[in-house]
Tab-separated table of C-alpha atoms in Angstrom:
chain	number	residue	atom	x	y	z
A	1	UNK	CA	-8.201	6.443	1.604
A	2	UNK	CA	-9.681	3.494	-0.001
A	3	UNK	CA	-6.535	1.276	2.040
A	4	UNK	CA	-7.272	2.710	4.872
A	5	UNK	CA	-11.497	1.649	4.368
A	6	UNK	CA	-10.138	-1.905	3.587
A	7	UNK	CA	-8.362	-2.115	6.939
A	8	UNK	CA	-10.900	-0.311	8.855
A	9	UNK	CA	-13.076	-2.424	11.429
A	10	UNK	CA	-16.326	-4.479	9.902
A	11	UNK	CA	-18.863	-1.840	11.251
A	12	UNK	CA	-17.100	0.904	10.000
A	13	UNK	CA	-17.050	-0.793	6.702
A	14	UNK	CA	-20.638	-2.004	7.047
A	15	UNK	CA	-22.020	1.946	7.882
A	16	UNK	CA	-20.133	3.594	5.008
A	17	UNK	CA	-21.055	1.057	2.406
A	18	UNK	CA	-24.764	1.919	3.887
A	19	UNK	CA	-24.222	5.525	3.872
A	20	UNK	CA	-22.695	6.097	0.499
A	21	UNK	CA	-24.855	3.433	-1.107
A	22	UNK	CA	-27.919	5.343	0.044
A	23	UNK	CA	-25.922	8.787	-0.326
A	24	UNK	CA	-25.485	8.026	-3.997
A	25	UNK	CA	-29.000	6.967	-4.620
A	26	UNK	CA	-30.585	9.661	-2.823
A	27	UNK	CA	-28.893	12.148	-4.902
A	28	UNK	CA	-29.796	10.925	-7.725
A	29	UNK	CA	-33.882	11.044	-7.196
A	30	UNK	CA	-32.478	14.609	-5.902
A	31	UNK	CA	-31.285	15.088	-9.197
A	32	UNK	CA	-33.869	13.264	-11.590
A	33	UNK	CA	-36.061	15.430	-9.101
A	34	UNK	CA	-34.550	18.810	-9.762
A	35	UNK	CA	-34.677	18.410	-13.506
A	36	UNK	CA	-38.723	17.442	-13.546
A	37	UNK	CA	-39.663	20.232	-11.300
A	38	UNK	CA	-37.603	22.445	-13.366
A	39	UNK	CA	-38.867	21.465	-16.719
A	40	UNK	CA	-42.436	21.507	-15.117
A	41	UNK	CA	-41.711	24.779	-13.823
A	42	UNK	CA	-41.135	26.242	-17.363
A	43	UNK	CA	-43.818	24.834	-19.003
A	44	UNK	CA	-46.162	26.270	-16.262
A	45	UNK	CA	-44.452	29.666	-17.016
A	46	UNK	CA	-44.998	29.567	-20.641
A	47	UNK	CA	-48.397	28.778	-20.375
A	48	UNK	CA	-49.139	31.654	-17.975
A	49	UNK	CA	-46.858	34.362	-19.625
A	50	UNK	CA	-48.607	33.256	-23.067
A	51	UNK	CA	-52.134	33.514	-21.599
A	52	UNK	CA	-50.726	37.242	-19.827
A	53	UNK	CA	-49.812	38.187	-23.201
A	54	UNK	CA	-53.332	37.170	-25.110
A	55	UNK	CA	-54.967	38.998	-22.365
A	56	UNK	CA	-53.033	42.305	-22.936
A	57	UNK	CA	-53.697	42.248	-26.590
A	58	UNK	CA	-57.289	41.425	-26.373
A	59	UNK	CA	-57.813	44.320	-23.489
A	60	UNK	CA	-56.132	47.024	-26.113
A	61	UNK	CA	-57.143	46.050	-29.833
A	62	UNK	CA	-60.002	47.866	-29.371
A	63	UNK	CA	-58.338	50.863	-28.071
A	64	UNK	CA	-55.491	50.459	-30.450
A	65	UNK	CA	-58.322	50.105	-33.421
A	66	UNK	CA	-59.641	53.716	-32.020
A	67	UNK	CA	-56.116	55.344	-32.124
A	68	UNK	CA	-56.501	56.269	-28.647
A	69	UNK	CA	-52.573	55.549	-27.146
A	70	UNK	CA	-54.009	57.074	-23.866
A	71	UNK	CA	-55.942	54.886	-23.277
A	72	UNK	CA	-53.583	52.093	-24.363
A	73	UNK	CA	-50.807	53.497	-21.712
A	74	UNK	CA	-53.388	53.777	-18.888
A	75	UNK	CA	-54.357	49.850	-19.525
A	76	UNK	CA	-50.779	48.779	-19.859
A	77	UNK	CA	-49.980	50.576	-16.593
A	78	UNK	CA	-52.958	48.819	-14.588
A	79	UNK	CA	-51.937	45.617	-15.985
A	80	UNK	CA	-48.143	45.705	-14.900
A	81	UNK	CA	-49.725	46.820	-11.289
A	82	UNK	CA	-52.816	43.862	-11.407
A	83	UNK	CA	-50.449	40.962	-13.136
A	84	UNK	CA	-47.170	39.132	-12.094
A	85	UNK	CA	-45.452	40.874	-15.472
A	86	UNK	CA	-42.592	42.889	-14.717
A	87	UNK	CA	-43.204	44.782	-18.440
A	88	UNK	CA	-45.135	45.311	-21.363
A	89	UNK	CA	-44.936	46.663	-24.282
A	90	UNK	CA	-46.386	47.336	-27.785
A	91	UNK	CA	-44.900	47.219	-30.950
A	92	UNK	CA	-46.598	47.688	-34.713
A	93	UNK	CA	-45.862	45.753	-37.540
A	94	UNK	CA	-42.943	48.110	-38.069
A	95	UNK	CA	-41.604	46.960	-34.977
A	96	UNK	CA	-41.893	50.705	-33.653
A	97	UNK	CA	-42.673	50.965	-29.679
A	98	UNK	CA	-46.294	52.497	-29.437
A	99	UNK	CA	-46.341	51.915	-25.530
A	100	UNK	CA	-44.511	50.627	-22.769
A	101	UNK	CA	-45.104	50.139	-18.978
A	102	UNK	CA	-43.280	48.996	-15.991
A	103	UNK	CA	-39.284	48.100	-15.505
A	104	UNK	CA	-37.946	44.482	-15.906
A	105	UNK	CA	-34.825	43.979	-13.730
A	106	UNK	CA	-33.532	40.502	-12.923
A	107	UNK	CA	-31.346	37.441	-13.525
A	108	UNK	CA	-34.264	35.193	-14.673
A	109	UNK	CA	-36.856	37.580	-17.196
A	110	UNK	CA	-38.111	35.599	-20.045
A	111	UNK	CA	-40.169	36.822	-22.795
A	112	UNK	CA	-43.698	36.023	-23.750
A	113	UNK	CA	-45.636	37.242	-27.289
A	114	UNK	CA	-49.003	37.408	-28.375
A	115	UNK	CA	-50.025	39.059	-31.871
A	116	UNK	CA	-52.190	42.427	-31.842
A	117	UNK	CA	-55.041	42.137	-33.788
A	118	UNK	CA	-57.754	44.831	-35.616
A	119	UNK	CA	-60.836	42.274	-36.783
A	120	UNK	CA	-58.694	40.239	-38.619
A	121	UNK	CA	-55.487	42.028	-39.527
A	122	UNK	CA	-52.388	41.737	-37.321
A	123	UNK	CA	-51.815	45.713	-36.196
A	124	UNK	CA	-48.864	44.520	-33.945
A	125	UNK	CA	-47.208	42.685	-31.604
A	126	UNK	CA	-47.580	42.453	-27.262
A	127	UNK	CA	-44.529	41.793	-25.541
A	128	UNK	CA	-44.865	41.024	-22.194
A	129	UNK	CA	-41.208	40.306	-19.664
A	130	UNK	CA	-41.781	38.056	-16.249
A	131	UNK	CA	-39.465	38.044	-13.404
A	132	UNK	CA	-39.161	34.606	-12.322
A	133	UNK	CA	-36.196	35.003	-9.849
A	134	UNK	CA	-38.903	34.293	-6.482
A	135	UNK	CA	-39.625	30.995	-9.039
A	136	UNK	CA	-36.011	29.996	-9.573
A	137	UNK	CA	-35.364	31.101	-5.394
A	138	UNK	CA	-38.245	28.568	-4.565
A	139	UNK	CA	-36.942	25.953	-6.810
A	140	UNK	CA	-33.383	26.201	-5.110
A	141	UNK	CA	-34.907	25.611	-1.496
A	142	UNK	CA	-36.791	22.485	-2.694
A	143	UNK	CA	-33.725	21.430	-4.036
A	144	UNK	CA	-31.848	22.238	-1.006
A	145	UNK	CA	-34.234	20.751	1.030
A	146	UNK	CA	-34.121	16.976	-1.131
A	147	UNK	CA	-30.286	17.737	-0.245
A	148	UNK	CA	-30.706	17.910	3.559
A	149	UNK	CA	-33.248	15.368	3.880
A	150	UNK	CA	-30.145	12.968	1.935
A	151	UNK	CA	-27.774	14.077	3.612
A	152	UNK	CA	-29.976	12.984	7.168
A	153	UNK	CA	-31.246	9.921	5.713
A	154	UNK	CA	-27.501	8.603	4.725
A	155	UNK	CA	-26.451	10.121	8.313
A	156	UNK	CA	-29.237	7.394	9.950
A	157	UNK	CA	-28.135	5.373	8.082
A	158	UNK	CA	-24.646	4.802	8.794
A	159	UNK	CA	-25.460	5.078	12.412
A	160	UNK	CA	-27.695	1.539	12.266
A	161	UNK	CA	-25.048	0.020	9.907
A	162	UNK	CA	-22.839	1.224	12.491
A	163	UNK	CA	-24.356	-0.671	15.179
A	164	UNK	CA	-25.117	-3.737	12.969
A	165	UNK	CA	-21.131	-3.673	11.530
A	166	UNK	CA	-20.423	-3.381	15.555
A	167	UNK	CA	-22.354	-6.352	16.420
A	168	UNK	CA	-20.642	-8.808	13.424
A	169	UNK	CA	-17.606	-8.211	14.152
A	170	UNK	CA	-18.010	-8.590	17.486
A	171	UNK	CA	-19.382	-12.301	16.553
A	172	UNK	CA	-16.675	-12.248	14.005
A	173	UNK	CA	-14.474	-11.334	16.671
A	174	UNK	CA	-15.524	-13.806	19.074
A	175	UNK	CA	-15.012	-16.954	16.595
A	176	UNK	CA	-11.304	-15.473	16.119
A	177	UNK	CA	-11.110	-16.222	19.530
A	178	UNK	CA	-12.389	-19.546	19.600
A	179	UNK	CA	-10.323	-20.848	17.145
A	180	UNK	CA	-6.911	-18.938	17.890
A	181	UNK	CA	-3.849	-20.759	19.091
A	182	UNK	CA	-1.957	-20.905	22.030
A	183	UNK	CA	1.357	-18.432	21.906
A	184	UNK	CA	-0.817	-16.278	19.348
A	185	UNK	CA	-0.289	-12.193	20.648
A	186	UNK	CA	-3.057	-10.267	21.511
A	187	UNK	CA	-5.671	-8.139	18.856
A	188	UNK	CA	-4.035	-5.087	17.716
A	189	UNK	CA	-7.085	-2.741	17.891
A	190	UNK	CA	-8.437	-1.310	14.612
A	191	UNK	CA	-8.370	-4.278	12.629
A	192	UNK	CA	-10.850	-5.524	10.391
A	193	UNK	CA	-12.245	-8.936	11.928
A	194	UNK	CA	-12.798	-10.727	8.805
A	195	UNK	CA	-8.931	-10.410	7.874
A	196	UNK	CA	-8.253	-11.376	11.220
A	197	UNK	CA	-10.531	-14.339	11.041
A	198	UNK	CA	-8.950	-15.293	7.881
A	199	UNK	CA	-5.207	-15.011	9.263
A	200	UNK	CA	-6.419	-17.569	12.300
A	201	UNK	CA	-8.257	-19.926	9.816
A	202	UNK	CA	-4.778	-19.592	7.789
A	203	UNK	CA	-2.387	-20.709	10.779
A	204	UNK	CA	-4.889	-23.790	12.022
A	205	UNK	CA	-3.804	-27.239	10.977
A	206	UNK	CA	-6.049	-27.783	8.259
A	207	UNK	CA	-4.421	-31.145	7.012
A	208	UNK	CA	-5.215	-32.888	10.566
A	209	UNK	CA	-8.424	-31.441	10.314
A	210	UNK	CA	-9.881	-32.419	7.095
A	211	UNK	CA	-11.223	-35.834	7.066
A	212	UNK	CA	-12.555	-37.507	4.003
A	213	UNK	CA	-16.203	-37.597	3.307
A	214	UNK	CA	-18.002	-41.574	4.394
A	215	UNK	CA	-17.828	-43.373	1.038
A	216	UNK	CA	-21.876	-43.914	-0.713
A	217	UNK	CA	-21.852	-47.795	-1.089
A	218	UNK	CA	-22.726	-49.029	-4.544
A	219	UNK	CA	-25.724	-51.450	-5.134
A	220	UNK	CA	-23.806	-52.867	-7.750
A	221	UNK	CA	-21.486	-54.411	-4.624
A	222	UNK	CA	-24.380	-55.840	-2.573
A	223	UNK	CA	-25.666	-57.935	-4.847
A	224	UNK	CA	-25.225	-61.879	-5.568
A	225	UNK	CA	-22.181	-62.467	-7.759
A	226	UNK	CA	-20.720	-65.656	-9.779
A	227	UNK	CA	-17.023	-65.879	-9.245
A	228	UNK	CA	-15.344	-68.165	-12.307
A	229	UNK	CA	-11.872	-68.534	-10.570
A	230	UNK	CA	-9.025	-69.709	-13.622
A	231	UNK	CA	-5.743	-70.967	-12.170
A	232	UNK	CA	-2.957	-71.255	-15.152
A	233	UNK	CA	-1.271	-74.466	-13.812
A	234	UNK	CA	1.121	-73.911	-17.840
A	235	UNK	CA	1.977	-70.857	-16.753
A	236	UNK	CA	3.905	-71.606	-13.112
A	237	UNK	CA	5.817	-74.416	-15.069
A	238	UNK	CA	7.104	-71.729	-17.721
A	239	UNK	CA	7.782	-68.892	-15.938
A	240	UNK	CA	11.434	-70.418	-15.215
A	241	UNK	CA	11.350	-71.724	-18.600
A	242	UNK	CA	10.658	-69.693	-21.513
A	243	UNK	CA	12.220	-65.941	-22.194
A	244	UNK	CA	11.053	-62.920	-21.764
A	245	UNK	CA	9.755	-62.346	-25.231
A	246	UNK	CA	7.857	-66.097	-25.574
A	247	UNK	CA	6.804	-65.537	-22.356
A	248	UNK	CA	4.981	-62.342	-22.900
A	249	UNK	CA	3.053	-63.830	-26.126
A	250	UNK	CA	2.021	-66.528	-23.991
A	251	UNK	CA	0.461	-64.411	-21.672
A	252	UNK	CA	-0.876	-62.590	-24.439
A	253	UNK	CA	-2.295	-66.046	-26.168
A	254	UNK	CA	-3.920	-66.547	-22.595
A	255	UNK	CA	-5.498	-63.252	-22.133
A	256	UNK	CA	-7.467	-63.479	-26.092
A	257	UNK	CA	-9.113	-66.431	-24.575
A	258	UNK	CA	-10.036	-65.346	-21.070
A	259	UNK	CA	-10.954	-61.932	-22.155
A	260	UNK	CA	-13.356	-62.809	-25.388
A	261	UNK	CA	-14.984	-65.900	-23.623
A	262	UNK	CA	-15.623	-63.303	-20.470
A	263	UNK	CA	-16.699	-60.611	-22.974
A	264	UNK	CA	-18.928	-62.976	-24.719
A	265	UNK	CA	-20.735	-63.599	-21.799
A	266	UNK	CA	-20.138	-59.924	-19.837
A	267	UNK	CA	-17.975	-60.733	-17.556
A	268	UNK	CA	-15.107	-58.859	-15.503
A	269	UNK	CA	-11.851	-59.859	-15.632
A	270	UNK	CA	-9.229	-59.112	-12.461
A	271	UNK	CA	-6.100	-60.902	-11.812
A	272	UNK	CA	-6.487	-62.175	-8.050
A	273	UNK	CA	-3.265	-64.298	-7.381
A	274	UNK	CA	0.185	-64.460	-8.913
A	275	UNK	CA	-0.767	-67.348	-11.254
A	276	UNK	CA	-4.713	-66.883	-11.069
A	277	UNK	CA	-7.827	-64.822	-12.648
A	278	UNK	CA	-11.034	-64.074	-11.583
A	279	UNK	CA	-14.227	-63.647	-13.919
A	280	UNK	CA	-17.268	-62.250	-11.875
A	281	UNK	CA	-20.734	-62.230	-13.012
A	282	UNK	CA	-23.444	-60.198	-11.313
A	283	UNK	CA	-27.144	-59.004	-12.623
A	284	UNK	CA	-29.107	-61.198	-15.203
A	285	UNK	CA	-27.622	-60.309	-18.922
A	286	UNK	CA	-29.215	-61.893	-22.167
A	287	UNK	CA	-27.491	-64.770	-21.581
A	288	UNK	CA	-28.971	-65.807	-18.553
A	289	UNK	CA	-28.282	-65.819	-15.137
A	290	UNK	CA	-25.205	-65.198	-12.996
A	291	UNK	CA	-24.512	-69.037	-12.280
A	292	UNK	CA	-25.035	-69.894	-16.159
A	293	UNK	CA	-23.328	-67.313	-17.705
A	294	UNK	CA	-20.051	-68.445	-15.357
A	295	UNK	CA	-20.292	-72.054	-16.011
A	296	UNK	CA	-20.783	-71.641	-20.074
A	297	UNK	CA	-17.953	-69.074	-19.603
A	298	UNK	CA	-15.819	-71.938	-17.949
A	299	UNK	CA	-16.744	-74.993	-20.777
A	300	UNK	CA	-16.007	-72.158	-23.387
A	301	UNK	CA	-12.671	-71.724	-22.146
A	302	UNK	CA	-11.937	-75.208	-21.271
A	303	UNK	CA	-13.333	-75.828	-25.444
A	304	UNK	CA	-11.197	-73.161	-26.743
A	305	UNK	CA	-7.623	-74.352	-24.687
A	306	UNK	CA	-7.777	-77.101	-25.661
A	307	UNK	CA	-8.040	-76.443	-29.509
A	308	UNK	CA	-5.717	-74.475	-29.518
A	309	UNK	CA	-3.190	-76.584	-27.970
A	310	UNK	CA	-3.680	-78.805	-31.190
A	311	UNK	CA	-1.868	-76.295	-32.669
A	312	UNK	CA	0.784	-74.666	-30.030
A	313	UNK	CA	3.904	-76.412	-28.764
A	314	UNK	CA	3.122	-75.392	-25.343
A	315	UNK	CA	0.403	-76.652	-23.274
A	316	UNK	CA	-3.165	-74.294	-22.010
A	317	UNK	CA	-3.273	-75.592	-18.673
A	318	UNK	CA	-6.391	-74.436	-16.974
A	319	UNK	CA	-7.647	-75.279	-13.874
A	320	UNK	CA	-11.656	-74.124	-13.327
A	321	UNK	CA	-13.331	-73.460	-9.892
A	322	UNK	CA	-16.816	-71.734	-9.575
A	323	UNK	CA	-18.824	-70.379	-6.882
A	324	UNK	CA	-20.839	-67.935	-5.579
A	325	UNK	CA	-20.524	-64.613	-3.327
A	326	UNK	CA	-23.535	-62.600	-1.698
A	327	UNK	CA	-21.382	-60.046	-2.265
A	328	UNK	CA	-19.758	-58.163	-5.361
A	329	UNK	CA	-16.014	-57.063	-6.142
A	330	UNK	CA	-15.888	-53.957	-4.333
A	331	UNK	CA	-13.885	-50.597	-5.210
A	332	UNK	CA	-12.021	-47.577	-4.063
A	333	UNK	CA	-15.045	-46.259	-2.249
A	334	UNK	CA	-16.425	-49.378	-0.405
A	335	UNK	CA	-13.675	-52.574	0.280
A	336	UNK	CA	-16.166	-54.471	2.703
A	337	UNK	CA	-17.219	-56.432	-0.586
A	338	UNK	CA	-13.300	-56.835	-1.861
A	339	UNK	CA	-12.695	-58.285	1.327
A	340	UNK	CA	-15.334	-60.487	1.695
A	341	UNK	CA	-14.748	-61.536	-1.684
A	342	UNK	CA	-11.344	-63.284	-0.706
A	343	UNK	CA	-12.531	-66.145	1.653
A	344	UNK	CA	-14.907	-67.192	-1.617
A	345	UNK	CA	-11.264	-67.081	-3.680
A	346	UNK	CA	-9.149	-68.699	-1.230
A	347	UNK	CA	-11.792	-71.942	-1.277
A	348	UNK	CA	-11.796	-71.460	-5.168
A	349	UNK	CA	-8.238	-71.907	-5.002
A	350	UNK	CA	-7.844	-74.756	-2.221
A	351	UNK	CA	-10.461	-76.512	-4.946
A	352	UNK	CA	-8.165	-75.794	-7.698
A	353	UNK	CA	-5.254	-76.924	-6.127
A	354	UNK	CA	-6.867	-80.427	-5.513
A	355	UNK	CA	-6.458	-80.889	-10.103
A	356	UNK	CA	-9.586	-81.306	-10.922
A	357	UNK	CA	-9.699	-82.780	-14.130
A	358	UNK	CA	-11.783	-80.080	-16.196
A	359	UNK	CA	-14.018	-77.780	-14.034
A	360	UNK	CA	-15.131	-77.846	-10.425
A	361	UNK	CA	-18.426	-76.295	-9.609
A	362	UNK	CA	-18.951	-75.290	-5.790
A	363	UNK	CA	-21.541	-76.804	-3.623
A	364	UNK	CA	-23.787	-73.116	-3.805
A	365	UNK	CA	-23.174	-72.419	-7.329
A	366	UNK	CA	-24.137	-76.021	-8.511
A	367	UNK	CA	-27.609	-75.764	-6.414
A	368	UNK	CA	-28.268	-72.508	-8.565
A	369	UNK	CA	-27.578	-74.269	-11.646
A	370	UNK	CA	-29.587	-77.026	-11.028
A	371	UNK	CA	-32.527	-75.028	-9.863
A	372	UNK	CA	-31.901	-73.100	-13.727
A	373	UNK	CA	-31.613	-76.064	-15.615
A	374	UNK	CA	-35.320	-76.102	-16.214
A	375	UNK	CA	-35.170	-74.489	-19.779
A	376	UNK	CA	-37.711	-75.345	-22.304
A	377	UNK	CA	-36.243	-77.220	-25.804
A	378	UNK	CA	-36.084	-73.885	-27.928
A	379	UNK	CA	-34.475	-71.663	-24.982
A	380	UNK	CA	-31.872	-74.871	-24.663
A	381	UNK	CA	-31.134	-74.216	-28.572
A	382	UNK	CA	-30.496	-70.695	-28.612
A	383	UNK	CA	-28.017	-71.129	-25.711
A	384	UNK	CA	-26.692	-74.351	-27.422
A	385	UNK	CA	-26.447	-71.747	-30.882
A	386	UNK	CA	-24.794	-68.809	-29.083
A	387	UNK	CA	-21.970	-71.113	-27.138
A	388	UNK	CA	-21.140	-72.362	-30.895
A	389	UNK	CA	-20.817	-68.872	-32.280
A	390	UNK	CA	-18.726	-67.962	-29.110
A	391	UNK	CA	-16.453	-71.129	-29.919
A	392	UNK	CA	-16.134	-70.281	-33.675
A	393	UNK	CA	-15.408	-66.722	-33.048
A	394	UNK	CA	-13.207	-67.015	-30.609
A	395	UNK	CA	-11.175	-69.858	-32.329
A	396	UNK	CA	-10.853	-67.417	-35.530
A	397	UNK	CA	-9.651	-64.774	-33.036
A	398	UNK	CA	-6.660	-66.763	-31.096
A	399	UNK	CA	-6.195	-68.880	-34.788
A	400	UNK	CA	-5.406	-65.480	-36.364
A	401	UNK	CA	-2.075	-65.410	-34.687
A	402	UNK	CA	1.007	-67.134	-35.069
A	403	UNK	CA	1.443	-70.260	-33.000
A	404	UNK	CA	4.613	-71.486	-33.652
A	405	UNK	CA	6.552	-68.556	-32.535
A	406	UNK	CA	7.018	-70.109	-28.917
C-alpha cells in the first residue's frame, strides 16, 4: 500500500496527505470532544440526581417523623411520575426498605443518595435510580455527528488537494518535457512526476552544463605593488658544478637570506624564473612604504651576501632590479594581475642581465623613493636602527650554520 502511494501521481499524493492529515486531526478534537462532553455530562447528572434525592428526603421527613408510610408511598409515587427518576426508595438506618416506587430498567441507571433526617437525627437513607440511556443515546449522535462532519471535511479536502496535486504535476510534468532528450520513450501513465523529473535531470549532461561561478577579484590585487626582482648569477655557474647534496645547502644558504631579509620587511617571496626570485611589497607596513621597504630589502641582502661570502668558499652572486606594478601578484581566482605582472619582470630581468654592479632601481620606483626621502632626522634613525638589527640578526641566523661544508 504505502509502495503503491509512493508511485502514485503528485495529486494523488498531494490529496491523501491533505485528507489523512486533516482526517487524523479531526478525529482527534472528535475525540478530546467526546471525552469533555462526557465528563460534563456526568457531572451535570450528579448534580441533578443529588439535588432529586435532597428533595425526596426533605418532602417525606416530616411524614416519616409522623409514622405515616401512606403518606410516604403516595409522595414517592407522585415524585417518580413528576421527576426524571426511574426509582426511589427508602431505607432506615437498619438498611430495611420502608418504601419504594417506580421500576428502574436500563443499561445506564446510576445511583444518587441523600440522608433522611428527623430535626437533627439521621432516620434513614433516600435512594433515588436515573435512567440516563436517552443521555448516553444523545451523546452518541453528537459524537456521530463530529464523525460525519470529519469524515466530509477530509472528503473536501482531498478533492482541492486533488485539483492542486493535478495542477503541479502537470507543471511538473511539463518541465519533464522541456528538458527530456531526443530518443527518450514516451510517459508511461501513472507515474509520479517528481520521480520522473528526477530520472530526466539524472540522464542530462550535467558535466557540460555546469560552469564555474565568475571569480570575486581581490583588492589586495589592484593595488600598487613594489617588485624586488633577485637574479642568482652563483647559482647558473654551479648548477653544472657542484653535487646534488652541496648544491641543495646552497640553495638552502640562499633561501635564509632572501626569506629573513623579506620577512623582516613583510615581503612575499615567489620564484619567477629558473634562476630568479621575486619579493613583492604592497600596502604601507611599519616600515614604511612599498618603494622603501623593497629597496632596504635589496641593500639588506646585498649587506648580508656579501658577509657571508667572507666566510663561504663559494661566491653570493646577486643581481638586484626594482620596480613598480599598478598591479599585485594575482591568484587562482583572478590571473589578470599575474599576467600583468610579467612585462614588469621581464624588464626587471633585461635590467639584470645588463650586471649592474650592486642594485638597479627602475625609472618609477626611484621617482617614489625620491618623493619619500623627505624623512625628518629621528624617523631617519629608527630606520637607520631597525636595518642594523635586521643585519645583525640575520648574520647570526645564516652564521649559525656550517660554511665550509661546500
Amino acid at each position: 500500500m504505502i509502495e503503491r502511494l509512493n508511485n502514485a501521481p503528485l495529486g494523488q499524493q498531494l490529496a491523501t496527505f491533505t485528507a489523512g492529515l486533516c482526517l487524523a486531526v479531526s478525529l482527534a478534537l472528535v475525540a478530546l470532544g467526546s471525552i469533555s462532553s462526557k465528563h460534563l455530562q456526568r457531572q451535570q447528572q450528579a448534580e441533578f440526581g443529588n439535588a432529586l434525592a435532597h428533595q425526596i428526603a426533605r418532602r417525606i421527613s416530616t411524614s416519616l417523623e409522623t409514622g405515616d408510610l401512606l403518606s410516604v408511598s403516595a409522595s414517592l409515587q407522585r415524585f417518580v411520575e413528576t421527576s426524571s427518576a426511574a426509582r426511589v426508595a427508602i431505607f432506615d438506618v437498619e438498611g430495611k426498605a420502608l418504601g419504594q416506587a417506580g421500576d428502574a430498567a436500563g443499561q445506564n441507571l446510576f445511583e444518587y443518595r441523600a440522608p433522611l433526617r428527623i430535626e437533627s437525627d439521621i432516620a434513614g437513607e433516600v435512594v433515588i435510580t436515573v435512567n440516563t440511556d436517552s443521555a448516553s443515546a444523545a451523546h452518541l449522535r453528537f459524537v456521530l455527528s463530529l464523525l460525519g462532519l470529519a469524515i466530509l471535511l477530509s472528503l473536501t479536502l482531498y478533492g482541492v488537494g486533488l485539483h492542486l496535486g493535478k495542477r503541479v504535476g502537470a507543471r511538473v510534468s511539463s518541465l519533464s518535457k522541456q528538458i527530456a532528450l531526443e530518443g527518450q520513450g514516451p510517459t508511461p501513465p501513472n507515474t509520479n512526476e517528481l520521480d520522473l523529473l528526477a530520472r530526466r535531470v539524472d540522464d542530462l549532461p550535467m558535466e557540460l552544463l555546469r560552469t564555474n561561478s565568475e571569480p570575486v577579484a581581490s583588492d589586495e590585487n589592484y593595488r600598487t605593488t613594489a617588485v624586488l626582482y633577485l637574479q642568482l648569477d652563483s647559482l647558473m655557474a654551479y648548477v653544472d658544478t657542484l653535487d646534488e647534496q652541496s648544491l641543495h645547502r646552497y640553495t638552502d644558504r640562499l633561501h635564509q637570506v632572501v626569506y629573513a631579509s623579506a620577512g623582516f620587511y613583510g615581503g612575499e617571496i615567489q620564484v619567477t624564473r629558473q634562476f630568479a626570485l621575486a619579493v613583492y611589497f604592497s600596502g604601507r607596513g611599519n616600515a614604511g612604504s612599498a618603494p622603501f621597504r623593497a629597496a632596504s630589502c635589496a641593500w639588506l641582502i646585498h649587506a648580508v651576501a656579501a658577509e657571508l661570502e667572507k666566510h663561504m668558499p663559494l661566491s653570493l652572486n646577486i643581481s638586484i632590479a626594482a620596480s613598480l606594478s599598478e598591479l599585485g601578484v594575482g591568484d587562482h581566482k583572478d590571473i589578470y594581475p599575474g599576467l600583468y605582472m610579467q612585462s614588469t619582470l621581464d624588464e626587471l630581468q633585461q635590467v639584470c642581465a645588463s650586471k649592474p654592479q650592486k642594485f638597479c632601481c627602475h625609472r618609477r620606483c626611484v621617482k617614489i623613493l625620491t618623493l619619500r626621502a623627505a624623512f625628518s632626522s629621528r624617523q631617519l634613525r629608527s630606520w637607520t636602527t631597525r636595518w642594523w638589527k635586521g643585519l645583525l640578526g640575520l648574520m647570526t641566523i645564516c652564521s649559525s650554520g656550517s660554511y665550509n661544508s661546500f
